[in-house]
CSV table of C-alpha atoms and ligand atoms in Angstrom, one decimal:
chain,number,residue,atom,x,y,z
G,25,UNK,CA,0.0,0.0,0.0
G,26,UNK,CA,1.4,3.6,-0.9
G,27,UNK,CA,1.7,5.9,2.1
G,28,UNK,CA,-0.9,8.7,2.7
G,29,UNK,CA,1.6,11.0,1.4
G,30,UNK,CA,2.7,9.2,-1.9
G,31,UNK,CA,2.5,11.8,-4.5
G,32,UNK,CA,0.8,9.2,-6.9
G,33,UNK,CA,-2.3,9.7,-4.7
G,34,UNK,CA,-4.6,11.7,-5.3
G,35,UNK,CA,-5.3,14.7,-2.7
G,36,UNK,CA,-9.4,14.9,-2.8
G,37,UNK,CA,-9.3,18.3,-1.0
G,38,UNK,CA,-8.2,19.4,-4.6
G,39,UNK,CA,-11.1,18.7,-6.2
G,40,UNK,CA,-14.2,21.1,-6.2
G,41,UNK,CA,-17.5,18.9,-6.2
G,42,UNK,CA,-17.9,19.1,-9.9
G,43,UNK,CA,-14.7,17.4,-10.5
G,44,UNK,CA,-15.0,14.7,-7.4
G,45,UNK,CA,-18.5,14.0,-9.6
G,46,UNK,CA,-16.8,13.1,-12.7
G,47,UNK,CA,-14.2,11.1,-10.4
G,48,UNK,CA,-16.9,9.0,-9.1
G,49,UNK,CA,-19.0,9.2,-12.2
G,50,UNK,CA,-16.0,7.1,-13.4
G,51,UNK,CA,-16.2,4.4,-11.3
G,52,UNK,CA,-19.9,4.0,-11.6
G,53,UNK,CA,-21.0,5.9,-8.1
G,54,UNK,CA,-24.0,8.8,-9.0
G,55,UNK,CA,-23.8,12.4,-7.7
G,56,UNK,CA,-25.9,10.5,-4.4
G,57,UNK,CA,-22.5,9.0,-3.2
G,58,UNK,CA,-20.6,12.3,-4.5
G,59,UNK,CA,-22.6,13.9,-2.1
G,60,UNK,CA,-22.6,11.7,0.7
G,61,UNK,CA,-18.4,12.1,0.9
G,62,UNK,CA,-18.8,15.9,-0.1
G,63,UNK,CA,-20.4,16.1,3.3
G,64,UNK,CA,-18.0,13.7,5.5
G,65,UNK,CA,-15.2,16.1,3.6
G,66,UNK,CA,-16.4,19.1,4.8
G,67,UNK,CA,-19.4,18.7,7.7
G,68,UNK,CA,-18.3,16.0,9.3
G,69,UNK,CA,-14.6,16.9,8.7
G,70,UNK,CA,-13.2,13.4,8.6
G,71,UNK,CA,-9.7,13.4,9.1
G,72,UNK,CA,-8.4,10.5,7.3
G,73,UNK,CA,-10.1,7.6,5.3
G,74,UNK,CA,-10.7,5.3,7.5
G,75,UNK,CA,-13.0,7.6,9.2
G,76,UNK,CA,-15.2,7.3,6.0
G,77,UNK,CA,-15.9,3.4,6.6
G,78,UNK,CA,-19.6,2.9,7.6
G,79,UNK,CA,-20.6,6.4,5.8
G,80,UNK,CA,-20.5,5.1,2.3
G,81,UNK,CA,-20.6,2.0,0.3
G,82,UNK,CA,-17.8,0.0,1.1
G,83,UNK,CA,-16.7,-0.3,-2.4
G,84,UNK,CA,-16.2,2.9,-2.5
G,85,UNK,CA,-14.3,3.3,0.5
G,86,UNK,CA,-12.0,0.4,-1.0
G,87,UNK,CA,-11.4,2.6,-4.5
G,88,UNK,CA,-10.7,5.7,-2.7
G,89,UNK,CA,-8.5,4.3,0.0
G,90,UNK,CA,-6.1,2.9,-3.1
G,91,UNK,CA,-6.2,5.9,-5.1
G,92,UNK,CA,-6.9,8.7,-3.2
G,93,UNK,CA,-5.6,10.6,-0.1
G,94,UNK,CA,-6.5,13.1,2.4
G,95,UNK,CA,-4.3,15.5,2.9
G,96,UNK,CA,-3.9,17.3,6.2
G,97,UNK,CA,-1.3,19.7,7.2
G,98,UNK,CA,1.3,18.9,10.3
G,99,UNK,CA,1.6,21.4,12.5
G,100,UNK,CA,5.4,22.7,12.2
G,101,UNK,CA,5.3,25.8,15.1
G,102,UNK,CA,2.6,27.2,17.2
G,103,UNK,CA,2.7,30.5,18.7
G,104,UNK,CA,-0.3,32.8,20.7
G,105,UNK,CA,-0.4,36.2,20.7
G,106,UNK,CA,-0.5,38.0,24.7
G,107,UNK,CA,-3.9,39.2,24.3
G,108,UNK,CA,-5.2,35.6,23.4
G,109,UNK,CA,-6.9,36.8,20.2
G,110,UNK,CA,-4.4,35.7,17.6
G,111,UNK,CA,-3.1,32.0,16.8
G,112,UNK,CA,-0.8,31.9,14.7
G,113,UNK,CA,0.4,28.3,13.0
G,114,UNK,CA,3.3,27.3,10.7
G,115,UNK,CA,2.0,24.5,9.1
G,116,UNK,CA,4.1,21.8,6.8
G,117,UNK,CA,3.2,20.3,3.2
G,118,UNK,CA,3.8,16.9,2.5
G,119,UNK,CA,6.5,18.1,0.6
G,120,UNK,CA,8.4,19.5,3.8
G,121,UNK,CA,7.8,23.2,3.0
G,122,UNK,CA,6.1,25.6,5.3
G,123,UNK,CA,3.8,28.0,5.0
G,124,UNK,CA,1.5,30.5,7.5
G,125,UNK,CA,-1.7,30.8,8.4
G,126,UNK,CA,-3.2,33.3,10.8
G,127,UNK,CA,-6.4,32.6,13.2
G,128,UNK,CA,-8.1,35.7,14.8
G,129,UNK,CA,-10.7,35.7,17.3
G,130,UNK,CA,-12.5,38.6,18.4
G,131,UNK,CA,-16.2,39.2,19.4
G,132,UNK,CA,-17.0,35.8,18.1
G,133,UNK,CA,-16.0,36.6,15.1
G,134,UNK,CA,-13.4,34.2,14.0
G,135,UNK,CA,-11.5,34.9,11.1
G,136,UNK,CA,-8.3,33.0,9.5
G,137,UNK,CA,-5.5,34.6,7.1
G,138,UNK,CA,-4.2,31.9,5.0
G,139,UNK,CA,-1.4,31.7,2.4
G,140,UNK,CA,-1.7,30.8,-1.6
G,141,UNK,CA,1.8,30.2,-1.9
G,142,UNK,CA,5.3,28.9,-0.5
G,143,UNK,CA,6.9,32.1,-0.7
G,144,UNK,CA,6.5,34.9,-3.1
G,145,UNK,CA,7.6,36.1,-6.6
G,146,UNK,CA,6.5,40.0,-5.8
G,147,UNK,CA,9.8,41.1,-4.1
G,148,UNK,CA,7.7,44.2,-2.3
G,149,UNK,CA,10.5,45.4,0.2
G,150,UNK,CA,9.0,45.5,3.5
G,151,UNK,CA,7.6,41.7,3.4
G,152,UNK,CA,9.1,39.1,4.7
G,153,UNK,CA,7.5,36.5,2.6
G,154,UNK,CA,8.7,38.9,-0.6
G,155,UNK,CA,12.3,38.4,0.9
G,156,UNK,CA,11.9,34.7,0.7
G,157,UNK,CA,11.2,34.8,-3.0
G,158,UNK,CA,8.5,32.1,-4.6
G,159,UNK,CA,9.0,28.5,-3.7
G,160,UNK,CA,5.4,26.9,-5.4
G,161,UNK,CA,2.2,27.4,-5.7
G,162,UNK,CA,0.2,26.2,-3.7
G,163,UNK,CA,-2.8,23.4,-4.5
G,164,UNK,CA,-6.6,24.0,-4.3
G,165,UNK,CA,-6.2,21.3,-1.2
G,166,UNK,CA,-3.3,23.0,0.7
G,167,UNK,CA,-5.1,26.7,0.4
G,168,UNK,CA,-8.3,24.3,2.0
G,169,UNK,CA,-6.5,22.6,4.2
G,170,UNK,CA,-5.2,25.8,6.2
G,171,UNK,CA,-8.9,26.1,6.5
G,172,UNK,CA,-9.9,22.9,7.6
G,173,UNK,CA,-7.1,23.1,10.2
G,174,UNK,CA,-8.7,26.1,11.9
G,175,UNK,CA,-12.1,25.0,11.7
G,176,UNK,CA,-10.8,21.5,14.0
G,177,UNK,CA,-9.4,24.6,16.2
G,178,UNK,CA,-12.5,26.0,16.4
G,179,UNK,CA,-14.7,23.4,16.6
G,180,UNK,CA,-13.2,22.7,19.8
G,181,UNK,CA,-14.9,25.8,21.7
G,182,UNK,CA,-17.9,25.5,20.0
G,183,UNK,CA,-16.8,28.5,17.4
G,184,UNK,CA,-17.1,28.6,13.9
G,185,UNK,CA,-15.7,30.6,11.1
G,186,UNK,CA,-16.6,33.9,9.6
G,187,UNK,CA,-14.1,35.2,7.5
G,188,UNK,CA,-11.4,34.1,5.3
G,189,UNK,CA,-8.9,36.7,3.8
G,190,UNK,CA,-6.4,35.5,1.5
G,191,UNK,CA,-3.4,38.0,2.9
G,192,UNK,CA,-1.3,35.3,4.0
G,193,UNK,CA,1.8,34.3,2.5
G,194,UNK,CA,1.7,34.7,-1.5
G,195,UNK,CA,0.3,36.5,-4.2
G,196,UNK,CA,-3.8,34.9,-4.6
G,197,UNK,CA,-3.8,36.1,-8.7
G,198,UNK,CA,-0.5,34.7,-9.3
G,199,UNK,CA,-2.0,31.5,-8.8
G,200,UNK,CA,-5.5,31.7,-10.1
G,201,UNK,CA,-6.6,28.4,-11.2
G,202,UNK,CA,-5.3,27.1,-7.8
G,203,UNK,CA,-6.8,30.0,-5.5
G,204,UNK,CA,-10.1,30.1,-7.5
G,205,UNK,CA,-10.5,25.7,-7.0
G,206,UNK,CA,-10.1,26.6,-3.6
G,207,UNK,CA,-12.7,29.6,-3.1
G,208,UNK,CA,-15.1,27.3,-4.8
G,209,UNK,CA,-14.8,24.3,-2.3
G,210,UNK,CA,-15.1,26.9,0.3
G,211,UNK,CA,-18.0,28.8,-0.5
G,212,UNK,CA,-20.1,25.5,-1.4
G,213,UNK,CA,-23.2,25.4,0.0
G,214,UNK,CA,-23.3,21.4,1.0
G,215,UNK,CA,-19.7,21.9,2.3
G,216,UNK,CA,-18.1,24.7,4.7
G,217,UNK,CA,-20.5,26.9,2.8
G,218,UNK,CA,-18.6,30.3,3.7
G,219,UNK,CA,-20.7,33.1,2.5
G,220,UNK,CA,-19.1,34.6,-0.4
G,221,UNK,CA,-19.3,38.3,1.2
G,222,UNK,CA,-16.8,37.2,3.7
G,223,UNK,CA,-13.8,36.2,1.7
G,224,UNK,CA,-11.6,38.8,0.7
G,225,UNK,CA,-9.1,38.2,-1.5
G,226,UNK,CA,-5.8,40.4,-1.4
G,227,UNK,CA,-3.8,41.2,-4.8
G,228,UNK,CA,-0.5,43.3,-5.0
G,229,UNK,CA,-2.1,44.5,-8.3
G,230,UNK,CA,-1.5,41.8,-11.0
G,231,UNK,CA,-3.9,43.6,-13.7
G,232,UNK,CA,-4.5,40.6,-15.7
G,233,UNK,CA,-6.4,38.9,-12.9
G,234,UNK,CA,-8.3,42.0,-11.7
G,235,UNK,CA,-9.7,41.7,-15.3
G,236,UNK,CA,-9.6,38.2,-15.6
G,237,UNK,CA,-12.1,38.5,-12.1
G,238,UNK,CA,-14.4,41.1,-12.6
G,239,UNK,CA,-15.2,38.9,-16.0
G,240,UNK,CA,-15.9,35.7,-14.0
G,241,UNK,CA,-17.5,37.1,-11.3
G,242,UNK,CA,-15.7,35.1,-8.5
G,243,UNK,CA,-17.8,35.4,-5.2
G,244,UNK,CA,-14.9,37.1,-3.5
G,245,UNK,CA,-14.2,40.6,-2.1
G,246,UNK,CA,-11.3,42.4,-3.9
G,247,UNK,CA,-8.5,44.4,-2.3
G,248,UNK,CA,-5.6,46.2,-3.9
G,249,UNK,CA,-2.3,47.0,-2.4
G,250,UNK,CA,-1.0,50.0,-3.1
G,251,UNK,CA,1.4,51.7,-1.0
G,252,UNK,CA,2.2,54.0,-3.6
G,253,UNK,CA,-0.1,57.2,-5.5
G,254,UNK,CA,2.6,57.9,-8.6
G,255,UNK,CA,5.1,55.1,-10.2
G,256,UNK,CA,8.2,56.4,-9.0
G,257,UNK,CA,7.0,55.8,-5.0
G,258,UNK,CA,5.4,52.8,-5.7
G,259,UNK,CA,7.7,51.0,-7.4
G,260,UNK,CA,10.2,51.8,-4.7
G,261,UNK,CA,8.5,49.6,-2.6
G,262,UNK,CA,6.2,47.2,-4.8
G,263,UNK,CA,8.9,46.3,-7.6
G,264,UNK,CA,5.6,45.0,-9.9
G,265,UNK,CA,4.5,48.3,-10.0
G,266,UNK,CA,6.7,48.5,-13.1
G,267,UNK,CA,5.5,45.6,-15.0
G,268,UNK,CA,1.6,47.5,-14.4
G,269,UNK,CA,2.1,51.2,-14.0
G,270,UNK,CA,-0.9,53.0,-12.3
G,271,UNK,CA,-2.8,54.0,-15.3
G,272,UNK,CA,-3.4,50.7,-16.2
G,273,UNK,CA,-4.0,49.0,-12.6
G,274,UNK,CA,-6.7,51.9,-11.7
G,275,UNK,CA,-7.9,51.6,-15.2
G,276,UNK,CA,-8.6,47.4,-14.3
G,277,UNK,CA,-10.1,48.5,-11.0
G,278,UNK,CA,-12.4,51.0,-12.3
G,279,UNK,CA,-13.2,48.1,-14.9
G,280,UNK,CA,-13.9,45.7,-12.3
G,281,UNK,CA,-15.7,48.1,-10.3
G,282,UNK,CA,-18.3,48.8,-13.4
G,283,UNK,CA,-18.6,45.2,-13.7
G,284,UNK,CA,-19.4,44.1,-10.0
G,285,UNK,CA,-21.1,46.9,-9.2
G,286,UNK,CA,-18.7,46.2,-6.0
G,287,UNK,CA,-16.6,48.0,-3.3
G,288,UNK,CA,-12.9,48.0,-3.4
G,289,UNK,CA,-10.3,48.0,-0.5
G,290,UNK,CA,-7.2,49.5,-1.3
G,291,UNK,CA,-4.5,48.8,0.9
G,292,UNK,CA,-1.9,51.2,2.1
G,293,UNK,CA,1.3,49.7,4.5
G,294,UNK,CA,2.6,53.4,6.2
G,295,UNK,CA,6.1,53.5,6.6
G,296,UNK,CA,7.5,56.4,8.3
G,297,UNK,CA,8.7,59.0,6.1
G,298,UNK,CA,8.7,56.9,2.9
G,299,UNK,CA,4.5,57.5,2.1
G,300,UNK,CA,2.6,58.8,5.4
G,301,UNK,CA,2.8,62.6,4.4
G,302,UNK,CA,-0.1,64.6,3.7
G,303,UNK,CA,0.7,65.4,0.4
G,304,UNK,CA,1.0,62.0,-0.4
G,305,UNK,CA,-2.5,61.2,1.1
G,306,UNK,CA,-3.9,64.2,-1.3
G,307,UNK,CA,-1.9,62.0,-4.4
G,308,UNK,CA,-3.5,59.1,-2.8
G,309,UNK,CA,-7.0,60.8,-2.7
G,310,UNK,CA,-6.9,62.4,-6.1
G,311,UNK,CA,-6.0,59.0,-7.3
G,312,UNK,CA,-9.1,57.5,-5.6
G,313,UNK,CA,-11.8,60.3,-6.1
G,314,UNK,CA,-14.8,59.1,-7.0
G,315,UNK,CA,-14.9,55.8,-6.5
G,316,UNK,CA,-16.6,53.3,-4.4
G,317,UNK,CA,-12.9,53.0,-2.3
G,318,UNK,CA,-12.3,51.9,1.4
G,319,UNK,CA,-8.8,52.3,2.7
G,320,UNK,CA,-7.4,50.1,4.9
G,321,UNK,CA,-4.1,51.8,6.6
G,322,UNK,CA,-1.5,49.4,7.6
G,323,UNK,CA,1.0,50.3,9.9
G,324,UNK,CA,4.7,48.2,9.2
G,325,UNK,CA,5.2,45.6,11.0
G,326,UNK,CA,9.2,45.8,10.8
G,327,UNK,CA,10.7,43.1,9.5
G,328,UNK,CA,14.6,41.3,9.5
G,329,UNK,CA,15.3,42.3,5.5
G,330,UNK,CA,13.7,46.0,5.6
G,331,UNK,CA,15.2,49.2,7.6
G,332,UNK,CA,11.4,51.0,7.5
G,333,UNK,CA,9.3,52.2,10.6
G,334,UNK,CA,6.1,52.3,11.1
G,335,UNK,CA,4.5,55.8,10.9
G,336,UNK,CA,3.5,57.8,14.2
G,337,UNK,CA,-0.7,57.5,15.3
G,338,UNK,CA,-0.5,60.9,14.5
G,339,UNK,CA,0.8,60.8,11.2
G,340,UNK,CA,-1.7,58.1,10.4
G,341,UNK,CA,-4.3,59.8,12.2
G,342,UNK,CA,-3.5,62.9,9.8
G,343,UNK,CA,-3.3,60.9,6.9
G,344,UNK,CA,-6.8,59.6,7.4
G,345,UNK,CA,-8.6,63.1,7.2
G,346,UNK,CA,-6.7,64.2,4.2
G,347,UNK,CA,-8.5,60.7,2.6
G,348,UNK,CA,-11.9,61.8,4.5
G,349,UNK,CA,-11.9,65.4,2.7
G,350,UNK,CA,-12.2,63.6,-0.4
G,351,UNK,CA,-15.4,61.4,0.4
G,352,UNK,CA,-12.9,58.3,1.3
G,353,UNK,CA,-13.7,56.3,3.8
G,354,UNK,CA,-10.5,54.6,6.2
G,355,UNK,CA,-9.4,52.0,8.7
G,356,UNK,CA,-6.4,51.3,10.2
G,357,UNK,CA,-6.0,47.9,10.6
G,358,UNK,CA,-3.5,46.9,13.2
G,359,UNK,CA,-1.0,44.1,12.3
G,360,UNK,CA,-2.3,41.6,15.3
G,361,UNK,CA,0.0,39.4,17.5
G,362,UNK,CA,3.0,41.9,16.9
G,363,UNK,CA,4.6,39.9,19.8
G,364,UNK,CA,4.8,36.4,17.4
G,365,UNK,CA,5.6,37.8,14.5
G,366,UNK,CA,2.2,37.6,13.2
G,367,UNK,CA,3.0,40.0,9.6
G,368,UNK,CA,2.8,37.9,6.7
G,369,UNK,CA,5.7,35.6,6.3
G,370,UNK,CA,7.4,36.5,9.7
G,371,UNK,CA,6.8,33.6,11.5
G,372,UNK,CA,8.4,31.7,9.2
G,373,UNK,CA,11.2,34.3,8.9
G,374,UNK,CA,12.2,33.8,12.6
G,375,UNK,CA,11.3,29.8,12.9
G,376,UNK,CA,13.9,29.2,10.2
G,377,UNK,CA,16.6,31.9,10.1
G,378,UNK,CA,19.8,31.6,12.0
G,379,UNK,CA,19.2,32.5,15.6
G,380,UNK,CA,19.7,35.7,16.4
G,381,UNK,CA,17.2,36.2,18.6
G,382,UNK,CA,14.2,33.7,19.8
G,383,UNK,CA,11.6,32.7,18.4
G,384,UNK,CA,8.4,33.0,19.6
G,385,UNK,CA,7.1,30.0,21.4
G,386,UNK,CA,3.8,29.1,22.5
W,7,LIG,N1,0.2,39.3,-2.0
W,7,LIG,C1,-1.0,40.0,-1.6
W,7,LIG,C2,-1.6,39.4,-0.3
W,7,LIG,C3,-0.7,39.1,0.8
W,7,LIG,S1,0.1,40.4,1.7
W,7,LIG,C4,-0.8,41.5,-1.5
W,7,LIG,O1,0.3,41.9,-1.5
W,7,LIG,O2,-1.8,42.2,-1.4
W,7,LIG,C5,-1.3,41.2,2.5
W,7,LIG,C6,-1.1,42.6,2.9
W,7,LIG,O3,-0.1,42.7,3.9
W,7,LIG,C7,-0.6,43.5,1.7
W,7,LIG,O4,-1.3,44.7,1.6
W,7,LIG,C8,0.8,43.7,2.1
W,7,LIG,O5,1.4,44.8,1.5
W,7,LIG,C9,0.8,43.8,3.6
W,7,LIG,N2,2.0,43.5,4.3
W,7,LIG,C10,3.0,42.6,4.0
W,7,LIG,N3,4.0,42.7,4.8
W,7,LIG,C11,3.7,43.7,5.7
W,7,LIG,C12,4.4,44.3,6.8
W,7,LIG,N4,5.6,43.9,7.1
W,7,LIG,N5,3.8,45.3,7.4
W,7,LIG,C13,2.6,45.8,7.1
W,7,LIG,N6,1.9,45.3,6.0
W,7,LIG,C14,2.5,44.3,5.3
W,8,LIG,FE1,4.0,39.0,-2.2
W,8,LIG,FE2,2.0,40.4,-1.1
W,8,LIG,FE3,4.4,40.1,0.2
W,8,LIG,FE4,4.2,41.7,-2.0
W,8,LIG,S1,3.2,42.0,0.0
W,8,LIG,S2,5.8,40.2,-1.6
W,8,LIG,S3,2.8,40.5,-3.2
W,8,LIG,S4,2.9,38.5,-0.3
C-alpha cells in the first residue's frame, strides 16, 4: 500500500465537487455517493479515510483508500499572541515546506489569514514572505487545508468561522486556477458553505487577474495594495508596479468596479517617512476620487530584510482626514500578534533563520 503521502495519490481536498463527480462518475458511483463524501469532507470533517468506513458503500471506501488521499497539514510551530486573540500556525506540506496561516478571534467573530503560496515572486520590500522569494504554488487542497485546520481549532470551543482573507503568505492572482478551486470548495453550499461576502481576496495588483475577475465574477471581495499614488513611490517599494504602472492597474479597478457593481479596499502599509505625508494622502485621494474605495491603513510591521518604521498615530491619524476630505472612507488595521511575529511571512522568517534572537514559542 502507498503511504498517505505518496504523490501518486490523489489529494481529494483538490477537487471542487464538480470534479469529485466526474471522479466517481467514473467508477460507476451517481452524484448521491458524490454527495454523501462531499459532506463527510467538509461537515463531518473526517480526518483520514478510515474515518469514511460505515458512511459510504464499502466499495467505495476500498477505490478511494487505493487511489486517493486526504491530505492534512502537520503542524510545524505554534505561537499565541498576549492578548489571546491571535493564533498563529506554521503548518508543513507533504512536501516539507512551510507556510502560514493566521487565526483571529475577536467578538466571536473568527477569522483566519491563510497563504496561496510557499513564498512569493512579488519582491515588495517590507515583506518578509517577498524576501523569501517564490517556492510553489500552492494546491486548491493546501489553500483548503489551512482552513480545515482552523475550523478543527475552532470546533473545539464551539466556534465557527466567519471570515477568510487571502493575505497570508503569497500573491492569490499569481496562482488563479489554484486560489479560484479553492474559493469554490469553500463557498459550497453542502460543504463549509462560507458566504461569499466574507472572503476577501488580497492582490499586489496583477492587472491581468483584476480583469480576468471582474469577468468571471468570482464570489470574493477584492482588495488592492498600493502603498504607492505615482510610479516612482510605488515601485520603490512594490517592484511589480513597473510591470503594471498605475494607469493601467486603476484603469482594471475601475473596470472591475463597473462590472461588479462592488466596493474595493485598497490597501496602504505606512512607513515612516517613505508614504505617510499629507501630500502624499492628497496623491493618494486624487488618485481614488470618485470611486466606491475603502482604505485600509497598515502600519509596518518591521521586519529582519527591511530598515522602514512604522509611521506615528498621529501621522496616520492625519493621513486619514486628508483621505476623509475627499469622500474616502478609512481604517487602520492593526497588524495583530505583533509579539509572534504575526505580519505575513514572519513567523516563518524567525522559525527558520539563524538564531539571532528567539523565536516566539507558545
Ligand atoms: N500578496 C497579496 C496578499 C498578501 S500580503 C498582497 O500583497 O496584497 C497582504 C497585505 O499585507 C498586503 O497589503 C501587504 O502589502 C501587507 N504587508 C505585507 N508585509 C507587511 C508588513 N511587514 N507590514 C505591514 N503590512 C504588510
Ligand atoms: Fe508578495 Fe504580497 Fe508580500 Fe508583496 S506584499 S511580496 S505581493 S505577499
Amino acid at each position: 500500500m502507498q503511504p498517505a503521502s505518496s504523490p501518486a495519490l490523489l489529494n481529494l481536498y483538490d477537487l471542487p465537487r464538480t470534479a469529485l463527480g466526474e471522479l466517481l462518475a467514473g467508477w460507476g458511483f451517481s452524484a448521491f455517493h458524490r454527495d454523501a463524501l462531499w459532506e463527510a469532507l467538509y461537515r463531518q470533517q473526517v480526518e483520514s479515510l478510515d474515518a469514511l468506513e460505515g458512511l459510504l458503500r464499502p466499495e467505495l471506501v476500498r477505490l478511494l483508500r487505493e487511489r486517493t488521499c486526504l491530505r492534512r497539514l502537520a503542524v510545524h510551530h505554534e505561537a499565541f499572541s498576549s492578548d489571546g486573540y491571535t493564533h498563529k500556525l506554521l503548518l508543513r506540506l507533504h512536501d516539507g515546506q512551510t507556510i502560514e496561516t493566521v487565526l483571529m478571534r475577536f467578538k466571536g467573530r473568527a477569522t483566519v489569514c491563510i497563504s496561496t503560496q510557499a513564498g512569493c515572486a512579488m519582491g515588495c520590500v517590507f515583506c518578509a514572505t517577498g524576501q523569501m522569494g517564490l517556492v510553489r504554488h500552492l494546491s486548491p487542497g493546501e489553500i483548503v487545508a489551512q482552513v480545515l485546520h482552523v475550523t478543527g481549532v475552532l470546533r473545539q470551543s464551539g466556534e465557527s468561522l466567519r471570515n477568510i482573507v487571502l493575505m497570508g503568505m503569497g500573491e492569490p492572482l499569481h496562482n488563479y486556477d489554484g486560489t479560484m478551486e479553492a474559493v469554490d470548495i469553500l463557498v459550497d453550499q453542502l460543504g463549509l458553505a462560507i458566504g461569499p461576502r466574507f472572503i476577501t481576496l488580497s492582490t499586489v495588483g496583477v492587472v491581468p487577474g483584476i480583469r480576468r475577475l471582474a469577468d468571471e465574477d468570482r464570489p470574493v471581495q477584492l482588495a488592492v495594495s498600493l502603498h504607492g499614488a505615482t510610479d516612482a513611490e510605488r515601485a520603490a517599494l512594490v517592484p511589480v508596479g513597473k510591470r503594471w504602472p498605475l494607469d493601467e492597474l486603476m484603469e482594471a479597478c475601475r473596470y472591475y468596479s463597473e462590472k461588479r457593481k462592488r466596493r474595493i479596499f485598497f490597501e496602504w502599509t505606512l512607513i515612516a517617512g517613505k508614504n505617510d505625508t499629507p501630500e502624499q494622502a492628497h496623491t493618494l485621494g486624487q488618485l481614488l476620487k470618485g470611486m466606491d474605495a475603502h482604505i485600509n491603513v497598515i502600519p509596518l510591521n518591521p521586519t529582519v530584510g527591511y530598515g522602514g518604521t512604522p509611521s506615528a498615530p498621529e501621522a496616520v491619524r492625519a493621513f486619514q482626514d486628508v483621505l476623509a476630505s475627499y469622500g474616502l472612507p478609512s481604517t487602520v488595521r492593526q497588524r495583530r500578534g505583533i509579539d509572534i511575529d504575526a505580519g505575513c511571512g514572519q513567523l516563518k522568517a524567525a522559525v527558520e533563520r539563524p538564531r539571532r534572537s528567539p523565536p516566539a514559542t507558545s
